[in-house]
Amino acid sequence: MIAVLSGGVGAARLLRALSIVTEPSKLAAIVNVGDDLVLHGLTICPDLDTIMYTLAGLNNDELGWGLRGETWRVMQELDALGGAAWFQLGDRDLATHLYRSERLSSGATKSAVTRELCERLHVTVRLLPVTNDVIATEFETELGRMSFQEYFVRHHHDVTVTAIDVTGVEQSRPTPEVLHALTEAERIVIAPSNPLISIEPILRVPGVREILRVRRADVVAVSPIIAGEAVKGPASRLLGELGHEVSCIGVVDFYDGLVGTWIIDERDAARADEVRARGLRVVVTTTVMSEGDNAHRLAEAVLQ
Ligand code: FO1
């Protein structure tokens, strides 16, 4: 079994490539739930859904989230009524949130509902929310404190951040499936997701970081920063704002003590010696996954 610490799009693409080069049921994705939200009374889990839709072949590539062939009639009606339409829920996507919310309100756990949804969508990779407890990533910004999606969607991650907090995380517990996956996996992979807002909330769930520390020889991480830039999203801006070096080395140092092997992009080949100087193994390859072939090569590198 291979456990993959996962955020949204970057993780979804890596998991899709891994599930082609290895048996999908051997993959356990341990997924961030810090950007989950309750809106219109519905529980929405963006990272779980991005991965689930991608593995089901239903993802909307243009948007990078949600379902393909989406329509927006409910949002148009809601907008006309003066309801909150800044966070767009497509008509098809809404079915997922309705199903999940109904099951949660009748007492099912997030992991059980995720399992059910994956079964219906024929996703055989095991999707494991890191915790069934409610945790919420929040930002201290120049405009005050705000929730994850206010920062990410409402403000287009274009405000200065001074601190990131994950409320509820100290009291949360990893699910038994997550603990099992982390202790039994022959390899633990850290996907090229945003270190600060996708992976850190997973690491902060009590017990998770400690397991990685002990198992660091089996931990492989893929740098999400290539030549000083993130492929998508605010990772490079946030690293800089919070005092980290904006480079693959900044990410290597961010995960200090947790990783045995690094996969960095060939555009950062000149920095491989700095990784080795920290006593870590390093593999240099193409890590951008927009072209199918590259994703394949990256997946092979992760497995080797
Ligand atoms: N991202 C946006 O930029 N605008 C949206 O209106 C939006 C809606 C949305 C609805 C469901 C969902 O699962 C994801 C959605 N996202 C939207 C993406 C989401 O904000 C991000 O993917 C993550 O939270 C960051 O990983």
Short mmCIF file of C-alpha atoms and ligand atoms in Angstrom, two decimals:
data_model
loop_
_atom_site.label_atom_id
_atom_site.label_comp_id
_atom_site.label_asym_id
_atom_site.label_seq_id
_atom_site.Cartn_x
_atom_site.Cartn_y
_atom_site.Cartn_z
CA MET A 1 0.00 0.00 0.00
CA ILE A 2 1.10 3.54 -0.73
CA ALA A 3 -0.24 6.44 1.34
CA VAL A 4 -0.38 9.86 -0.32
CA LEU A 5 -0.80 13.04 1.74
CA SER A 6 -3.10 15.05 -0.52
CA GLY A 7 -4.57 18.47 -1.13
CA GLY A 8 -6.50 19.40 -4.30
CA VAL A 9 -5.47 19.52 -7.98
CA GLY A 10 -1.75 18.61 -7.69
CA ALA A 11 -2.57 15.57 -5.58
CA ALA A 12 -5.48 14.59 -7.83
CA ARG A 13 -3.22 14.55 -10.89
CA LEU A 14 -0.50 12.57 -9.12
CA LEU A 15 -3.04 10.04 -7.83
CA ARG A 16 -4.53 9.68 -11.31
CA ALA A 17 -1.06 8.95 -12.74
CA LEU A 18 -0.20 6.58 -9.87
CA SER A 19 -3.45 4.71 -10.37
CA ILE A 20 -2.41 4.00 -13.97
CA VAL A 21 1.04 2.65 -13.12
CA THR A 22 -0.05 0.70 -10.03
CA GLU A 23 -3.15 -1.06 -8.72
CA PRO A 24 -5.58 1.75 -7.63
CA SER A 25 -6.86 -0.15 -4.58
CA LYS A 26 -3.28 -0.15 -3.23
CA LEU A 27 -3.38 3.67 -3.04
CA ALA A 28 -4.68 5.42 0.06
CA ALA A 29 -5.07 9.20 -0.29
CA ILE A 30 -5.02 10.95 3.08
CA VAL A 31 -6.91 14.12 2.28
CA ASN A 32 -6.93 17.62 3.77
CA VAL A 33 -10.26 18.77 5.18
CA GLY A 34 -9.11 22.20 6.42
CA ASP A 35 -10.80 23.99 3.53
CA ASP A 36 -14.15 22.24 4.05
CA LEU A 37 -17.03 24.62 4.66
CA VAL A 38 -20.71 24.76 5.51
CA LEU A 39 -22.68 26.98 3.12
CA HIS A 40 -26.46 27.07 2.58
CA GLY A 41 -26.58 24.38 5.29
CA LEU A 42 -24.49 22.05 3.10
CA THR A 43 -21.12 20.51 3.98
CA ILE A 44 -18.69 21.00 1.08
CA CYS A 45 -15.32 19.19 0.96
CA PRO A 46 -13.37 20.72 -1.96
CA ASP A 47 -10.19 18.64 -1.76
CA LEU A 48 -12.02 15.32 -1.35
CA ASP A 49 -14.31 16.21 -4.24
CA THR A 50 -11.54 17.44 -6.55
CA ILE A 51 -9.71 14.14 -6.08
CA MET A 52 -12.86 12.03 -6.33
CA TYR A 53 -14.07 13.73 -9.53
CA THR A 54 -10.58 13.53 -11.09
CA LEU A 55 -10.23 9.81 -10.35
CA ALA A 56 -13.74 9.23 -11.68
CA GLY A 57 -12.78 11.07 -14.90
CA LEU A 58 -15.52 13.64 -14.24
CA ASN A 59 -13.40 16.66 -13.29
CA ASN A 60 -13.79 20.07 -14.88
CA ASP A 61 -10.30 20.70 -16.26
CA GLU A 62 -11.07 24.29 -17.26
CA LEU A 63 -12.04 25.37 -13.74
CA GLY A 64 -9.71 23.01 -11.84
CA TRP A 65 -12.61 22.14 -9.50
CA GLY A 66 -16.12 20.79 -9.82
CA LEU A 67 -17.65 18.62 -12.53
CA ARG A 68 -17.38 18.80 -16.30
CA GLY A 69 -20.50 19.64 -18.33
CA GLU A 70 -21.69 21.72 -15.36
CA THR A 71 -24.66 24.12 -15.43
CA TRP A 72 -25.34 26.94 -12.94
CA ARG A 73 -29.11 27.42 -12.82
CA VAL A 74 -29.45 27.08 -9.04
CA MET A 75 -26.71 29.70 -8.48
CA GLN A 76 -28.39 32.07 -10.95
CA GLU A 77 -31.70 31.73 -9.10
CA LEU A 78 -29.96 32.10 -5.73
CA ASP A 79 -28.16 35.21 -6.94
CA ALA A 80 -31.48 36.68 -8.14
CA LEU A 81 -32.89 36.10 -4.64
CA GLY A 82 -29.92 37.94 -3.12
CA GLY A 83 -28.38 34.75 -1.66
CA ALA A 84 -24.63 34.12 -1.33
CA ALA A 85 -23.47 33.16 -4.81
CA TRP A 86 -19.76 34.06 -4.53
CA PHE A 87 -18.87 30.41 -3.93
CA GLN A 88 -20.20 28.72 -7.04
CA LEU A 89 -21.92 25.36 -6.63
CA GLY A 90 -22.84 23.81 -9.96
CA ASP A 91 -26.15 22.02 -10.44
CA ARG A 92 -24.47 18.61 -10.82
CA ASP A 93 -21.97 19.26 -8.02
CA LEU A 94 -24.84 20.18 -5.68
CA ALA A 95 -26.03 16.57 -5.73
CA THR A 96 -22.75 15.54 -4.01
CA HIS A 97 -23.18 18.19 -1.29
CA LEU A 98 -26.84 17.28 -0.77
CA TYR A 99 -25.98 13.58 -0.47
CA ARG A 100 -23.06 14.20 1.91
CA SER A 101 -24.96 16.67 4.10
CA GLU A 102 -27.99 14.43 4.46
CA ARG A 103 -25.82 11.44 5.42
CA LEU A 104 -23.77 13.51 7.90
CA SER A 105 -26.94 14.84 9.52
CA SER A 106 -28.18 11.30 10.02
CA GLY A 107 -24.98 10.44 11.89
CA ALA A 108 -22.64 9.01 9.23
CA THR A 109 -18.96 10.00 9.41
CA LYS A 110 -17.18 11.94 6.68
CA SER A 111 -15.06 8.84 5.94
CA ALA A 112 -18.15 6.63 5.56
CA VAL A 113 -19.86 9.14 3.24
CA THR A 114 -16.66 9.50 1.18
CA ARG A 115 -16.52 5.70 0.82
CA GLU A 116 -20.14 5.64 -0.35
CA LEU A 117 -19.64 8.43 -2.88
CA CYS A 118 -16.49 6.77 -4.23
CA GLU A 119 -18.31 3.46 -4.62
CA ARG A 120 -21.09 5.15 -6.63
CA LEU A 121 -18.50 6.88 -8.85
CA HIS A 122 -16.41 3.69 -9.24
CA VAL A 123 -13.34 5.24 -7.62
CA THR A 124 -11.21 2.41 -6.23
CA VAL A 125 -8.36 4.52 -4.81
CA ARG A 126 -9.11 4.74 -1.07
CA LEU A 127 -9.97 8.34 -0.20
CA LEU A 128 -9.48 8.97 3.50
CA PRO A 129 -10.34 12.34 5.07
CA VAL A 130 -7.51 12.84 7.58
CA THR A 131 -10.02 13.33 10.39
CA ASN A 132 -13.77 13.07 10.94
CA ASP A 133 -13.58 16.01 13.34
CA VAL A 134 -14.24 19.55 12.16
CA ILE A 135 -11.06 21.54 11.52
CA ALA A 136 -10.92 24.86 9.67
CA THR A 137 -7.95 26.65 8.10
CA GLU A 138 -8.15 30.40 8.71
CA PHE A 139 -6.01 33.34 7.68
CA GLU A 140 -4.82 36.45 9.49
CA THR A 141 -4.60 39.03 6.73
CA GLU A 142 -4.20 42.75 6.14
CA LEU A 143 -8.04 42.84 6.02
CA GLY A 144 -8.48 40.88 9.26
CA ARG A 145 -9.17 37.22 9.99
CA MET A 146 -11.00 35.23 7.33
CA SER A 147 -12.02 31.68 6.47
CA PHE A 148 -10.21 29.59 3.88
CA GLN A 149 -12.71 30.12 1.06
CA GLU A 150 -13.11 33.84 1.82
CA TYR A 151 -9.36 34.13 1.30
CA PHE A 152 -9.14 31.74 -1.64
CA VAL A 153 -12.27 32.50 -3.65
CA ARG A 154 -13.77 35.78 -2.40
CA HIS A 155 -10.42 37.60 -2.29
CA HIS A 156 -8.79 35.49 -5.08
CA HIS A 157 -5.88 34.79 -2.64
CA ASP A 158 -4.78 38.37 -3.37
CA VAL A 159 -4.46 39.74 0.17
CA THR A 160 -1.35 39.73 2.36
CA VAL A 161 -1.34 36.92 4.92
CA THR A 162 0.48 37.28 8.24
CA ALA A 163 -0.45 33.94 9.83
CA ILE A 164 -2.35 30.72 9.12
CA ASP A 165 -4.26 28.88 11.80
CA VAL A 166 -6.13 25.58 11.79
CA THR A 167 -8.94 25.83 14.34
CA GLY A 168 -9.99 22.66 16.12
CA VAL A 169 -6.93 20.73 14.98
CA GLU A 170 -5.37 20.19 18.43
CA GLN A 171 -8.54 18.42 19.61
CA SER A 172 -8.97 16.41 16.40
CA ARG A 173 -8.03 12.78 15.92
CA PRO A 174 -6.89 11.01 12.76
CA THR A 175 -9.34 8.30 11.67
CA PRO A 176 -8.33 4.66 12.38
CA GLU A 177 -8.03 4.12 8.58
CA VAL A 178 -5.56 7.01 8.35
CA LEU A 179 -3.44 5.67 11.22
CA HIS A 180 -3.48 2.22 9.65
CA ALA A 181 -2.48 3.57 6.23
CA LEU A 182 0.35 5.67 7.67
CA THR A 183 1.80 2.85 9.74
CA GLU A 184 1.32 0.01 7.23
CA ALA A 185 2.12 1.71 3.90
CA GLU A 186 5.40 0.62 2.34
CA ARG A 187 5.82 4.22 1.20
CA ILE A 188 4.34 7.57 2.22
CA VAL A 189 4.18 10.21 -0.50
CA ILE A 190 3.69 13.94 0.06
CA ALA A 191 1.90 15.18 -3.07
CA PRO A 192 2.95 18.46 -4.75
CA SER A 193 0.14 20.28 -2.95
CA ASN A 194 0.42 23.62 -1.18
CA PRO A 195 2.67 22.90 1.87
CA LEU A 196 1.14 25.62 4.04
CA ILE A 197 -2.56 25.24 3.39
CA SER A 198 -3.04 21.70 2.05
CA ILE A 199 -0.39 19.51 3.72
CA GLU A 200 0.25 21.38 7.01
CA PRO A 201 -3.38 20.94 8.21
CA ILE A 202 -2.92 17.16 7.70
CA LEU A 203 0.43 17.17 9.55
CA ARG A 204 -1.11 19.09 12.44
CA VAL A 205 -3.71 16.40 13.18
CA PRO A 206 -2.21 14.85 16.37
CA GLY A 207 -0.10 11.79 15.61
CA VAL A 208 0.39 12.32 11.88
CA ARG A 209 3.62 14.35 11.98
CA GLU A 210 5.07 11.96 14.58
CA ILE A 211 4.50 8.94 12.30
CA LEU A 212 6.20 10.70 9.38
CA ARG A 213 9.13 11.62 11.61
CA VAL A 214 9.63 7.99 12.61
CA ARG A 215 9.09 6.72 9.04
CA ARG A 216 11.02 9.46 7.25
CA ALA A 217 13.19 6.95 5.36
CA ASP A 218 10.00 5.77 3.61
CA VAL A 219 8.66 9.28 2.93
CA VAL A 220 8.96 10.67 -0.61
CA ALA A 221 7.92 14.27 -1.31
CA VAL A 222 7.38 16.02 -4.63
CA SER A 223 8.25 19.72 -4.61
CA PRO A 224 5.28 21.91 -5.60
CA ILE A 225 7.67 24.80 -6.30
CA ILE A 226 9.45 24.78 -9.65
CA ALA A 227 12.02 27.48 -10.42
CA GLY A 228 10.57 29.63 -7.64
CA GLU A 229 6.95 29.37 -8.79
CA ALA A 230 3.95 27.20 -7.95
CA VAL A 231 2.24 25.55 -10.93
CA LYS A 232 -1.10 26.84 -9.63
CA GLY A 233 -2.43 28.77 -6.61
CA PRO A 234 -0.85 30.92 -3.92
CA ALA A 235 1.93 28.60 -2.63
CA SER A 236 4.87 30.79 -3.68
CA ARG A 237 3.27 34.02 -2.49
CA LEU A 238 2.35 32.48 0.89
CA LEU A 239 5.81 30.95 1.41
CA GLY A 240 7.34 34.40 0.85
CA GLU A 241 4.82 36.22 3.04
CA LEU A 242 5.39 33.80 5.90
CA GLY A 243 9.19 34.06 5.78
CA HIS A 244 10.18 30.90 3.90
CA GLU A 245 12.56 30.79 0.95
CA VAL A 246 10.47 30.68 -2.23
CA SER A 247 12.17 27.71 -3.88
CA CYS A 248 12.26 23.93 -3.71
CA ILE A 249 14.82 24.34 -0.90
CA GLY A 250 12.30 26.44 1.06
CA VAL A 251 9.89 23.50 0.84
CA VAL A 252 12.63 20.97 1.75
CA ASP A 253 13.31 23.01 4.91
CA PHE A 254 9.60 23.42 5.64
CA TYR A 255 9.27 19.60 5.83
CA ASP A 256 12.52 19.27 7.83
CA GLY A 257 12.78 15.89 9.56
CA LEU A 258 9.79 14.35 7.77
CA VAL A 259 11.12 13.36 4.33
CA GLY A 260 13.83 10.90 3.21
CA THR A 261 13.66 11.37 -0.56
CA TRP A 262 12.88 14.50 -2.59
CA ILE A 263 11.67 14.68 -6.15
CA ILE A 264 12.48 18.07 -7.63
CA ASP A 265 11.94 19.41 -11.12
CA GLU A 266 14.71 19.37 -13.72
CA ARG A 267 14.56 23.17 -13.80
CA ASP A 268 15.85 23.03 -10.22
CA ALA A 269 18.61 20.50 -11.02
CA ALA A 270 21.24 23.04 -9.90
CA ARG A 271 19.82 22.84 -6.35
CA ALA A 272 20.04 19.07 -5.99
CA ASP A 273 23.35 19.29 -4.12
CA GLU A 274 21.75 21.51 -1.48
CA VAL A 275 19.17 18.76 -0.86
CA ARG A 276 21.95 16.13 -0.66
CA ALA A 277 23.90 18.36 1.73
CA ARG A 278 20.96 17.99 4.15
CA GLY A 279 21.53 14.21 4.14
CA LEU A 280 18.52 13.54 1.88
CA ARG A 281 18.16 11.57 -1.34
CA VAL A 282 17.08 13.53 -4.37
CA VAL A 283 15.61 12.56 -7.74
CA VAL A 284 15.51 15.15 -10.54
CA THR A 285 12.76 14.71 -13.14
CA THR A 286 9.93 16.53 -14.92
CA THR A 287 7.31 17.25 -12.27
CA VAL A 288 4.78 19.39 -14.18
CA MET A 289 1.78 17.16 -14.72
CA SER A 290 -0.24 19.11 -17.28
CA GLU A 291 0.90 16.73 -20.03
CA GLY A 292 -0.17 13.11 -19.51
CA ASP A 293 3.25 11.66 -20.25
CA ASN A 294 4.99 13.75 -17.62
CA ALA A 295 2.52 12.68 -14.95
CA HIS A 296 3.33 9.10 -15.87
CA ARG A 297 7.06 9.68 -15.52
CA LEU A 298 6.57 11.41 -12.18
CA ALA A 299 4.40 8.52 -10.94
CA GLU A 300 7.12 6.04 -11.97
CA ALA A 301 9.74 8.12 -10.14
CA VAL A 302 7.58 8.16 -6.99
CA LEU A 303 7.22 4.37 -7.10
CA GLN A 304 10.90 3.71 -7.75
N1 FO1 B 1 -12.94 27.87 -6.55
C1 FO1 B 1 -13.13 29.10 -7.05
O1 FO1 B 1 -12.16 29.76 -7.42
N2 FO1 B 1 -14.40 29.64 -7.14
C2 FO1 B 1 -15.51 28.96 -6.74
O2 FO1 B 1 -16.62 29.48 -6.84
C3 FO1 B 1 -15.32 27.62 -6.24
C4 FO1 B 1 -16.38 26.82 -5.88
C5 FO1 B 1 -16.15 25.49 -5.49
C6 FO1 B 1 -17.23 24.64 -5.21
C7 FO1 B 1 -17.00 23.33 -4.84
C8 FO1 B 1 -15.69 22.85 -4.74
O3 FO1 B 1 -15.48 21.58 -4.40
C9 FO1 B 1 -14.61 23.67 -5.02
C10 FO1 B 1 -14.83 25.00 -5.39
N3 FO1 B 1 -13.77 25.85 -5.68
C11 FO1 B 1 -13.99 27.12 -6.15
C12 FO1 B 1 -12.39 25.40 -5.52
C13 FO1 B 1 -11.86 25.53 -4.07
O4 FO1 B 1 -12.00 26.79 -3.55
C14 FO1 B 1 -10.37 25.16 -4.06
O5 FO1 B 1 -10.15 24.09 -4.91
C15 FO1 B 1 -9.82 24.64 -2.80
O6 FO1 B 1 -10.50 24.78 -1.66
C16 FO1 B 1 -8.30 24.85 -2.70
O7 FO1 B 1 -7.73 23.57 -2.71
#
